[in-house]
Each structure stands twice: as structure tokens, then as C-alpha cells.
Tab-separated table of C-alpha atoms and ligand atoms in Angstrom:
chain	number	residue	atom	x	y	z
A	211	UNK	CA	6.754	27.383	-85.405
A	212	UNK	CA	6.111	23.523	-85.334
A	213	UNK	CA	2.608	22.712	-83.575
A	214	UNK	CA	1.293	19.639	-82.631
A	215	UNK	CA	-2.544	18.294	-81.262
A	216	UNK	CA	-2.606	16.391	-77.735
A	217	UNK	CA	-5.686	15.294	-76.710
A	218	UNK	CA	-7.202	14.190	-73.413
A	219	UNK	CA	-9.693	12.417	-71.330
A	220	UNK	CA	-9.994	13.408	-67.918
A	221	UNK	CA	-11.038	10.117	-66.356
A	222	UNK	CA	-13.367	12.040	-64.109
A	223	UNK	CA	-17.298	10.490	-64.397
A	224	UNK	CA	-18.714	13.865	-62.504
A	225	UNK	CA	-20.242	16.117	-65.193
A	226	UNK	CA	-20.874	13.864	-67.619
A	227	UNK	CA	-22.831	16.044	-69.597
A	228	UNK	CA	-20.264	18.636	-70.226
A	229	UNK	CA	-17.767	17.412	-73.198
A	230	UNK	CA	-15.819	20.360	-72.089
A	231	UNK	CA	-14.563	19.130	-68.759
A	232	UNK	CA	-13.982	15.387	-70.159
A	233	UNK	CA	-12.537	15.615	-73.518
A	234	UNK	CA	-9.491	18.400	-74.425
A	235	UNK	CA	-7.756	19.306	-77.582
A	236	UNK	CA	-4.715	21.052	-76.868
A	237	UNK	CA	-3.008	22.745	-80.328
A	238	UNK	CA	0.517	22.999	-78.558
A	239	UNK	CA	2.499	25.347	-79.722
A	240	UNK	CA	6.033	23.751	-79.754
A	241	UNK	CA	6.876	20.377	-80.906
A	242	UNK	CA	7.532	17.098	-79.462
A	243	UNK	CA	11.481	17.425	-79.405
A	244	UNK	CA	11.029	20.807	-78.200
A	245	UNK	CA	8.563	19.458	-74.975
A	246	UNK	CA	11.449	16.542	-74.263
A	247	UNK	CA	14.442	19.318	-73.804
A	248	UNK	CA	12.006	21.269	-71.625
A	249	UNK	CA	11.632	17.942	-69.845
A	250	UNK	CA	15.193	17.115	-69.439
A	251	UNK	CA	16.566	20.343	-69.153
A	252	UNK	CA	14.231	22.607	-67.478
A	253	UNK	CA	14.020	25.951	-69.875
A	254	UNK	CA	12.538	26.563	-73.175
A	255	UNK	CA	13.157	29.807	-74.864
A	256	UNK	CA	10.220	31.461	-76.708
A	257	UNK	CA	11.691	34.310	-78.537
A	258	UNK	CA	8.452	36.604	-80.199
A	259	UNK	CA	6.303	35.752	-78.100
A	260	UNK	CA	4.582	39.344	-78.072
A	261	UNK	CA	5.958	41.505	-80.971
A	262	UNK	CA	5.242	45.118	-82.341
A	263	UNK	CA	1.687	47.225	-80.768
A	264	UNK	CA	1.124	43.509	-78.830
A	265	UNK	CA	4.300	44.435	-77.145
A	266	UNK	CA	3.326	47.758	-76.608
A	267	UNK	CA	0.450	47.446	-74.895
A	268	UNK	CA	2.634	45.329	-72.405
A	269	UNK	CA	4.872	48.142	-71.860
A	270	UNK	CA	2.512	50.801	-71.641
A	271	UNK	CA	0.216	48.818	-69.007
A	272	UNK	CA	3.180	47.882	-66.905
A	273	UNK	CA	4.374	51.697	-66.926
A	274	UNK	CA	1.022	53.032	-66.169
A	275	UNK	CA	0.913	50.501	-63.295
A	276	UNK	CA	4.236	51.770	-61.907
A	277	UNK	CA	3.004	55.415	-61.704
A	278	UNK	CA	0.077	54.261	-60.068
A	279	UNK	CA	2.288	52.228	-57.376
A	280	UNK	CA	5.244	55.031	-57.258
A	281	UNK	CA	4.863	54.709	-53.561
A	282	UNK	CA	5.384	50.858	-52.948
A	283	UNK	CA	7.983	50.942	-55.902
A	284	UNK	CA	10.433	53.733	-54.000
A	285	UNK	CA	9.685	51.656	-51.068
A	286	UNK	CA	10.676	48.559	-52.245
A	287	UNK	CA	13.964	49.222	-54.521
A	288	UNK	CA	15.311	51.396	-51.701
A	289	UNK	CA	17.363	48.897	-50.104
A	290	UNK	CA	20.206	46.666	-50.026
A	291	UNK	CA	20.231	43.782	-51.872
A	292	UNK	CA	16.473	44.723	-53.599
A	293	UNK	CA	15.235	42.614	-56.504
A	294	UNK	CA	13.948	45.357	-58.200
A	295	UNK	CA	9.905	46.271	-57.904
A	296	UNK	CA	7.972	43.420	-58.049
A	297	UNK	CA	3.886	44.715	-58.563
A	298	UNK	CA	1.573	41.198	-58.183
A	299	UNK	CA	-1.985	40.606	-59.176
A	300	UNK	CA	-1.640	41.700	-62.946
A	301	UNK	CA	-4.754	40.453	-64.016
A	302	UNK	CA	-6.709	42.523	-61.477
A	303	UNK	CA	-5.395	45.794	-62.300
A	304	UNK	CA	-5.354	46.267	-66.184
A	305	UNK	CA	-7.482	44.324	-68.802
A	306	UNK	CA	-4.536	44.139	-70.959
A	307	UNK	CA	-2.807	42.023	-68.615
A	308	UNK	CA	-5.849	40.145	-67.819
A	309	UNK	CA	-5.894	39.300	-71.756
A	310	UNK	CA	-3.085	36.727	-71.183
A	311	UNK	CA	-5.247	34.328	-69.016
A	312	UNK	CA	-5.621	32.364	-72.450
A	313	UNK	CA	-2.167	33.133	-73.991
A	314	UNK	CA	-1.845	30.090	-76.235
A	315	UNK	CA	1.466	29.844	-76.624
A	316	UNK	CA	2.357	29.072	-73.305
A	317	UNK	CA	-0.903	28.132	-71.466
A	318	UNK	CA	-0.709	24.862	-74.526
A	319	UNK	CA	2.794	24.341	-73.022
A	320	UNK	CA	1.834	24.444	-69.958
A	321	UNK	CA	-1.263	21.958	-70.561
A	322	UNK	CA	1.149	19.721	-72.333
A	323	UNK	CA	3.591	19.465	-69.270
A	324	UNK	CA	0.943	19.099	-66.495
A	325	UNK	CA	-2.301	18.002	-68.432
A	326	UNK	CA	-5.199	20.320	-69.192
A	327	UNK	CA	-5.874	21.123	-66.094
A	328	UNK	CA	-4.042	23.702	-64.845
A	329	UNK	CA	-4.608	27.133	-63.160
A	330	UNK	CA	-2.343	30.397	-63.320
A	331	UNK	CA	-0.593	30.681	-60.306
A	332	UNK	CA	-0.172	34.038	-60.569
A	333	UNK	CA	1.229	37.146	-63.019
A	334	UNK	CA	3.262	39.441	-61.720
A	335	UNK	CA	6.265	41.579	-63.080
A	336	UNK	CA	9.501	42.474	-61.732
A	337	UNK	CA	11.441	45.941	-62.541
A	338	UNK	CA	15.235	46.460	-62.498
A	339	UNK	CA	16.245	49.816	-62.173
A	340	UNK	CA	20.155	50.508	-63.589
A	341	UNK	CA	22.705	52.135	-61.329
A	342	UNK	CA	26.575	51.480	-60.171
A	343	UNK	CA	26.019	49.113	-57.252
A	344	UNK	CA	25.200	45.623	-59.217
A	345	UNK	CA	21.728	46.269	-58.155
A	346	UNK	CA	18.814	44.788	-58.966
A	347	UNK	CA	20.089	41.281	-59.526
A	348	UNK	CA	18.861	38.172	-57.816
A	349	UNK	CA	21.096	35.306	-56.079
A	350	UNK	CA	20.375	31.872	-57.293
A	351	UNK	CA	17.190	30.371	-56.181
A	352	UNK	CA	13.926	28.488	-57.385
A	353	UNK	CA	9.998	29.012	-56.614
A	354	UNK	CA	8.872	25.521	-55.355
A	355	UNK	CA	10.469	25.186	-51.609
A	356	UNK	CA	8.534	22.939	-50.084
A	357	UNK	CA	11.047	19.112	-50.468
A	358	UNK	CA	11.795	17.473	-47.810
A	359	UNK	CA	14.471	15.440	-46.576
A	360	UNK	CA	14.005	12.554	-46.317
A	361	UNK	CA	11.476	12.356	-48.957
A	362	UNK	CA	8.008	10.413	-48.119
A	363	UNK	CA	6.796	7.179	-49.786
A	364	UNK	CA	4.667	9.543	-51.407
A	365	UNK	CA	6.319	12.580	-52.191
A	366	UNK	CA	4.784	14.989	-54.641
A	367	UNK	CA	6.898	16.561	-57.119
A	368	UNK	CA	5.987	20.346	-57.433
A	369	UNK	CA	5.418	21.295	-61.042
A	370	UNK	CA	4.785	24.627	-62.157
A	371	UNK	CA	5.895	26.543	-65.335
A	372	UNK	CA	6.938	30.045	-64.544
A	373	UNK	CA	7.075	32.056	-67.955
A	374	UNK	CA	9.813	35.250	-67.891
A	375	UNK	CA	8.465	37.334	-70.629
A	376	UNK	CA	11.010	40.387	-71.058
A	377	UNK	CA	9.683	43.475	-72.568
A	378	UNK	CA	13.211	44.990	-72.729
A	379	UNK	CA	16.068	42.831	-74.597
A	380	UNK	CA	18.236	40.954	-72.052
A	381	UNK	CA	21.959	41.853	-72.748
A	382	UNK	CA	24.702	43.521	-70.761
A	383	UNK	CA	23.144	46.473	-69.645
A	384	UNK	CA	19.860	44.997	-68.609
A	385	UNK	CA	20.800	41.844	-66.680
A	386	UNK	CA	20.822	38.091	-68.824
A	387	UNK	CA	19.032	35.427	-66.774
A	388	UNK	CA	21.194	32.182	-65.873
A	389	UNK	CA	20.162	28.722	-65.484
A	390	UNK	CA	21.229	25.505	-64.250
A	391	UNK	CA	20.050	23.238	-66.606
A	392	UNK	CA	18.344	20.012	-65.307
A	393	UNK	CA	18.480	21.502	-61.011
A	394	UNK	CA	14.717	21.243	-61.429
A	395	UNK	CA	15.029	17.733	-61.036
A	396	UNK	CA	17.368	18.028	-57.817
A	397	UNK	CA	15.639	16.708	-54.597
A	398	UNK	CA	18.079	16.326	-52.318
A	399	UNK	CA	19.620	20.331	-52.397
A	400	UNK	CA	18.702	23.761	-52.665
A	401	UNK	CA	19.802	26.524	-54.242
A	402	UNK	CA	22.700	27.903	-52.844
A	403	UNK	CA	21.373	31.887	-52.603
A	404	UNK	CA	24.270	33.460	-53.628
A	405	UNK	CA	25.396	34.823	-56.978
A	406	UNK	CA	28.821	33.007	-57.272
A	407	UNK	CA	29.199	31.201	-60.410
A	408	UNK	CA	27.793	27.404	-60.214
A	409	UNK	CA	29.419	24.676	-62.138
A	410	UNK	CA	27.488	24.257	-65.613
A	411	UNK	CA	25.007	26.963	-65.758
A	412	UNK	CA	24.204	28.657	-68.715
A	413	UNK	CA	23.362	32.432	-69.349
A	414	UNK	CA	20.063	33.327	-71.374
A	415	UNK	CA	19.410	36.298	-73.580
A	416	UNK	CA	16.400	37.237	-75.431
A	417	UNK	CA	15.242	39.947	-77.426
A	418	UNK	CA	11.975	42.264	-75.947
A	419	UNK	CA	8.835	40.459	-76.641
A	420	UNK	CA	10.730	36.824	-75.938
A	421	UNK	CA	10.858	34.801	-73.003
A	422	UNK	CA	12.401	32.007	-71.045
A	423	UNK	CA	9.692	29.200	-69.509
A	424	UNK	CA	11.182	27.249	-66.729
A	425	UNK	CA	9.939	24.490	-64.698
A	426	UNK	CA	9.860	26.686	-60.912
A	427	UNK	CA	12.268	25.069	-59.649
A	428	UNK	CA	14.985	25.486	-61.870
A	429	UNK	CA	18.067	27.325	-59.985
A	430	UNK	CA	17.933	30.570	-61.738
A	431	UNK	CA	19.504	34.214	-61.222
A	432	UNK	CA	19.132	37.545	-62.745
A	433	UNK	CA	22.498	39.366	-63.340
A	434	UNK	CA	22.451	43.101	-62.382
A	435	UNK	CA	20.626	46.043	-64.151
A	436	UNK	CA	23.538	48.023	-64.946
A	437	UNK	CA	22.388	50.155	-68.183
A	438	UNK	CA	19.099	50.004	-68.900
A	439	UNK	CA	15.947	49.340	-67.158
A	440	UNK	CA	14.445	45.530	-67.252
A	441	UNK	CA	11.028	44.913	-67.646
A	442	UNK	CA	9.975	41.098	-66.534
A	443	UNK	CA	6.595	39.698	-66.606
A	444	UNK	CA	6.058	36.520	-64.291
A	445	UNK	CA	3.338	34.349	-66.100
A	446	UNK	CA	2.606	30.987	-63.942
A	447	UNK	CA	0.916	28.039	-64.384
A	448	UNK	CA	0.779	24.841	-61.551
A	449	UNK	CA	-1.764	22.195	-61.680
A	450	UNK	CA	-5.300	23.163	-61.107
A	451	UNK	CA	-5.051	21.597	-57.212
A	452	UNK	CA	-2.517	23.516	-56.530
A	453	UNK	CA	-3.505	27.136	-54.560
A	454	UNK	CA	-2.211	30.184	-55.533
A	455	UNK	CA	1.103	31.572	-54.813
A	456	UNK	CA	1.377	33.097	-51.320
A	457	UNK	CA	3.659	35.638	-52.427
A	458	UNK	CA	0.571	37.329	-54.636
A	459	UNK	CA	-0.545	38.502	-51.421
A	460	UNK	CA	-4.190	39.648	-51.529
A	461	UNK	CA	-6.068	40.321	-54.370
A	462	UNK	CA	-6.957	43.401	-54.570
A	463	UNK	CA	-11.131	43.684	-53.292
A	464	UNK	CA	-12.677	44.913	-56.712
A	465	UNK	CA	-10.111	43.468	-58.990
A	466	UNK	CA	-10.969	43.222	-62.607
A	467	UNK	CA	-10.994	39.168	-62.558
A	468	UNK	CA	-13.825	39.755	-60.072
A	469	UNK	CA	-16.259	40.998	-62.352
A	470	UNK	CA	-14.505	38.850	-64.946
A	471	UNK	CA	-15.539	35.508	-62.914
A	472	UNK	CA	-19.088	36.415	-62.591
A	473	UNK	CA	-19.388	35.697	-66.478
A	474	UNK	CA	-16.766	33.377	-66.573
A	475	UNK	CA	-17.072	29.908	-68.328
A	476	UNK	CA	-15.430	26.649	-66.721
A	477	UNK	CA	-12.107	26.694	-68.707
A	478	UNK	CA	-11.974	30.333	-67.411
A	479	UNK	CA	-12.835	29.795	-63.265
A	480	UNK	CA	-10.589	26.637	-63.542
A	481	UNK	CA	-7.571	29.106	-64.790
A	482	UNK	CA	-8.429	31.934	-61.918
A	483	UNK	CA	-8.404	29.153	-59.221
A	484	UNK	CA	-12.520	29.552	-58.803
A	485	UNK	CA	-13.738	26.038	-59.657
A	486	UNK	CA	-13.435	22.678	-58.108
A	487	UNK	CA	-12.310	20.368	-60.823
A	488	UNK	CA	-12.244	16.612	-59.041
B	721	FE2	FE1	12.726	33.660	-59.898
């Protein structure tokens, strides 16, 4: 895979005396064409990104989690029109999941987008379960709701990168994902929240271990689970001023990132949301 160095100087003259805060390499790993399409189009696909007992681990920490959560899963694929399970707060339940707050290959993307400083909005998964009644699908719709109409003198474009890591291969049985290339850029409508066809999206397939970065607000969908089931993580990254998604909803009170935070350096607390970086 092509890599390429961007550096940068915060132009920030608090904390002088740490390089760290100031000064940032950034070994990106994708390459400067690859960074424009993103750009322009919304999506890159990232197929390996975990591969063989990497992989693994992912699977086996995300099943061990849905054992543990049996009762809020049954709960929450029950009814009509369910997206599936979606279990939040990753990081504080299971140190392998926790592992990914420095996953190179997409935190560099990310810092490449939005500049080094950037925090993880959150990483959460979401489980399809197969069965007859198209279940388990999502209507169109993007992460970042909050344009207005008309839009301020100052409006501030929300940015975040919202990684789809698949640990199952995304094909007919287990639901592609579809995009609308470039609706990230759209400011004057929203998606439409229904899972009719729109006019030039494009449907995404990736083999377990790949996944699909979008900017979050990128009209996407997820077609039904009909086969197999379809395990998603949701790795996110904003800029570091942004808070945290309300839809993580609490953390949980002794949450592994807890203890983690008490040790934690500055790159680290910036990434969990803990420091003050202006
Ligand atoms: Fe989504």
C-alpha cells in the first residue's frame, strides 16, 4: 500500500515545551490520489484492514460481548424495522477493542482529513441477524444532522470519518452497504429515510477484515441480512473539539479506558476526549 509523510504545526504557542503537541508526523497510510477521491467522493475502501488471528480476536471479542448483553440484544432486534444490535462503548468493555484507539491505518486517514487533532467519537458495532422479513437493513441516512437552512455566515461543516470495518464478507446473504457518492457535500437536503433506490448510488462489498471509511454524512444504507449474520464495527473519528457522540450513551462507570486514562499520555487523552487541546 502507497504511504506518504504529512507533517504539521499546530500554530498553538501554549505548551511550548512539549514538541509533541506542536509538531506532528503523520505516516498516512493511503496516498495522495487516494485522499482526493475520499475528498470528492466521500468513501474509501480499505480491504485487509484486519486479516487472519488480528481478525479473530475481533470476532471473538464482539461474540463474547453479545453473550454478555443477550438481554439488551433480544430486546433490541425484536422489533419492526430493527437495525440489528447495536452494543456502544467498545473500548470500555474489552482491551482488544480498546487496542484500536491507535489503529494506524485509519486514525493517519483520519489525521490527514481533519489535521492531527482529532478524537474518536466513538466505537461501536452493529449485528444483523438473517431471517425472511428483509430485516436488519437500514433506510438511507447520514450521522452529522445538525445543517441548517438557511445556513449562517459562519456555518461549520461537520466532519467526521466513520470507519465500517466488517468482520463477515459483505455479499448477498449478509447485506452490501450503498452509497451516494459525493451527498456528504449536500447542504441544502437530507437523506430521504427510506430504502428506495436513489439516482446514482453505488453498492459496496468487501471481504471480512475490510472496510468502507466514509465522511458521516455520506447518505448510506445497509441492505438486509438475509443469509448470514453481519458483523459491523463503527470506528469514528471528528475533530478533537468536537464532543462525543450522544448516541454512545453513558460510559459505562469502571470502563477499561478509565483506568487506561489515568496513565494515559497526551496523544492518548486527546483521542478519548480527556484533554483540552486549544
Ligand atoms: Fe450509518
Amino acid at each position: 500500500m502507497e504511504r506518504h509523510i504529512v507533517e504539521y504545526e499546530v500554530l498553538n504557542n501554549r505548551n511550548l515545551t512539549d514538541d509533541t503537541v506542536r509538531h506532528w508526523e503523520v505516516a498516512v497510510h493511503a496516498s495522495t490520489e487516494e485522499l482526493q477521491t475520499f475528498a470528492e467522493t466521500g468513501y474509501l475502501i480499505r480491504e485487509g484492514l484486519f486479516q487472519g488471528e488480528a481478525l479473530e480476536r475481533l470476532r471473538d471479542a464482539l461474540d463474547h460481548l453479545e453473550t454478555q448483553e443477550a438481554e439488551a440484544r433480544d430486546k433490541e432486534i425484536a422489533g419492526k424495522g430493527s437495525w440489528g444490535f447495536i452494543p456502544r462503548n467498545l473500548m470500555d468493555k474489552d482491551k482488544v477493542f480498546l487496542d484500536l484507539l491507535k489503529f494506524q491505518p485509519t486514525l493517519s486517514i483520519a489525521r490527514a482529513m481533519m489535521g492531527p487533532l482529532v478524537r474518536l467519537r466513538g466505537l461501536s458495532a452493529r449485528i444483523g441477524y438473517p431471517g425472511d422479513d428483509l430485516q436488519h437493513q437500514t433506510p438511507w441516512h447520514q450521522h452529522m444532522r445538525v445543517i441548517s437552512d438557511p445556513l449562517p455566515p459562519w456555518f461549520s461543516h461537520p466532519h467526521c470519518i466513520d470507519c465500517l470495518i466488517y468482520l463477515d464478507d459483505l455479499n448477498e446473504d449478509t447485506g452490501a452497504v450503498a452509497v451516494v457518492p459525493g451527498s456528504h457535500n449536500w447542504l441544502d437536503k437530507t437523506a430521504p429515510q427510506t430504502h428506495e433506490v436513489v439516482e446514482g448510488e453505488v453498492e459496496l462489498r468487501v471481504k471480512a477484515g475490510g472496510g468502507v471509511l466514509i465522511h458521516g454524512n455520506l447518505w448510506h444504507r445497509a441492505l438486509p441480512t438475509l443469509k448470514t449474520k453481519r458483523r459491523m464495527l463503527i470506528l469514528s473519528y471528528t475533530p478533537a473539539w468536537l464532543r462525543k457522540s450522544p448516541n454512545s450513551g453513558p460510559r459505562p462507570k469502571n470502563g477499561l479506558t478509565k483506568r487506561f486514562l489515568k496513565e494515559a499520555d497526551f496523544e492518548e487523552r486527546i483521542l478519548l476526549g480527556a484533554k483540552e487541546y486549544h
